[in-house]
Amino acid sequence: MTAPTTDAPARPATTQPAKDHTLAGIALMLVGIFFFSVNDTMGKYLVGTYAVGQILLMRSAAALVFLAPFIRREGLSAFRYAPRPGLQILRAVFATLEVFCFYWALTGMSLADTMTFYLAGPIYVTAMSPFLLGEHVGWRRWLAVLAGFVGVMVALSPSGGAFSPHALVAIAGSLMFSVFMVCTRLVRGTSDVVLVSTQVVAALIFGAVTAPFTWVAVGLFDGALLALLGVVAMIAFLCINRSLSVAPASVVVPYQYTAIVWAVLLGFIFFGDIPSTQMLIGAGIIIAAGIYIFIREQQLAKPPAFTEPPPA
């Protein structure tokens, strides 16, 4: 390596690629979250006609077709020798259950309301981590966890009429989402293709078992949407995974909270949903608590809770 000349200092040459990678990571994260939000919007439309099992069956079939070239390139050995197979199965089960709850909640709630409860997932992960991961949680993060629970209660607003069965399903789904994230932490080192493929296969099996009992004939337009649902979700996964590989998690992960912005905007455009003031305040508290926990975990060199994309 040659020494830098006095009129061509090394700093711009070495920092520019890093800056470019950071900007690319942020852009990929924003695009990925947008695609997940589009996916959720299509799901909100489809659950008005089709049962969740049927949606999961057709969505997963399309996603599996999309994933086929990646699975072939990865090879069956990656699946056969994936670490901790029991946890891999448990992770796939909770991934399916949380998506089922997400779509079921959408049958009676707006996109923004449902997403607000799911944004509390990383807070639940922090609360679970001393018991399931053996991690120490200091008093600052416990206060943030408490604030996050307050945000959930504000969003739930039992005195304001938001306390409904669908809201309880959304909260149950967000808890399952957090267990799913804990399982993901415990199988770190597993190929992204293996992780995503096992989720898709689990949802496909669930749909294949439940869909026949509530099957509705599918028209051409809705059939295309159901297929597109799986493809859009896979594109979003790829964008987010690529974002985390090209830029530091400490930079790109907080941008996942833009999901609530898209949920409010797309919910209003396509369904005329206007979130309540209490819901927006609750969402703000949850997001603030989540970001604080994330920053604190970065300072302590802990793996972040919210490295998984929002449910879709």
Phi, psi and omega in degrees: 000134179271151179287148179291145177281164183291331181265006177222073183299153186285334188305308181299323183292327184270332183273336182298313177301320179296319178296318179298318179295321179296315179296321178296319179297317178296316180298316180296320178297314180297319178294317180299316179295323177297316180295322176297323179292321174297317177303315180295323179295316176298321178297320178300320178293317187286328181290350174287342182240322189246148176291155183299321180300318179294320178297315181296323180297308184288323177296316183291323178298315178295319180295323180293322176298317179298322184280344188309313180298324180290322178295318179297319180292324181291322180089149182293337181297329179297326178281320184294324184252021176298139184292147173050067186302327178298317178290328176299317179293315180299319178299316181295323179295313180291327176298319179292316182295321181290325177292320176302314179296322180299310181292323179295318178299326180295341179292341181228005181225162177283165177301314184296318180297314181296315181295326179303315180293325181287335178294345178281356181309310180298330177293318177296323179299316179298319179294327181277337191301326177294331185267324183258335183244354180068024182266147176276132176243118181284173185296330180295316180288328176295323176295321177294321176299315179299317178298321178297320177296322176299319177300320177297317180293323177296316179295323180291325177038068182304330179279349184257007175092359180276349180285096186225164177304322180295323177294321178294323176296319179296320178294317176300318179296321180292327175293318176296323176299320180291321176296321176302318179292323176298316178299323179297320176300321186285346178245030178304144183100348176284141179302142177302323180296319178295316181299311182291319183296320179294324175298314183296316181295319179298317178294324178297316179296316179300315179295320181296328180282320188265331186299320183302335183283339183228029187294136176237136179303137186254127175282172184298313183295312180294325177299318178296320179295319180297320177292318181295331179305313180292320181294316180298318179299319180292322177298319179296316177303314182297318180298315183290317178297319178294322178301316181289342180269338183257346181221156181297139178302326182299337180269315191269331186301317180302337180290348176296337180288354174293350177304324182291327178296313179294323180298317178294313184293310182291326177296321178289316184295314189264335184234358180069022181282133175238112183294146179287161178299318180298321180295318180293321177295315178300316179298319179298318179295316180298315181295316180299316179295318180297317180293320178297315179300318181298313180298318180295320179294326176294320178296327180268005180059039175265150174294132183295149181286325190256061173261353174270144177292163177298160181297145178202000000 
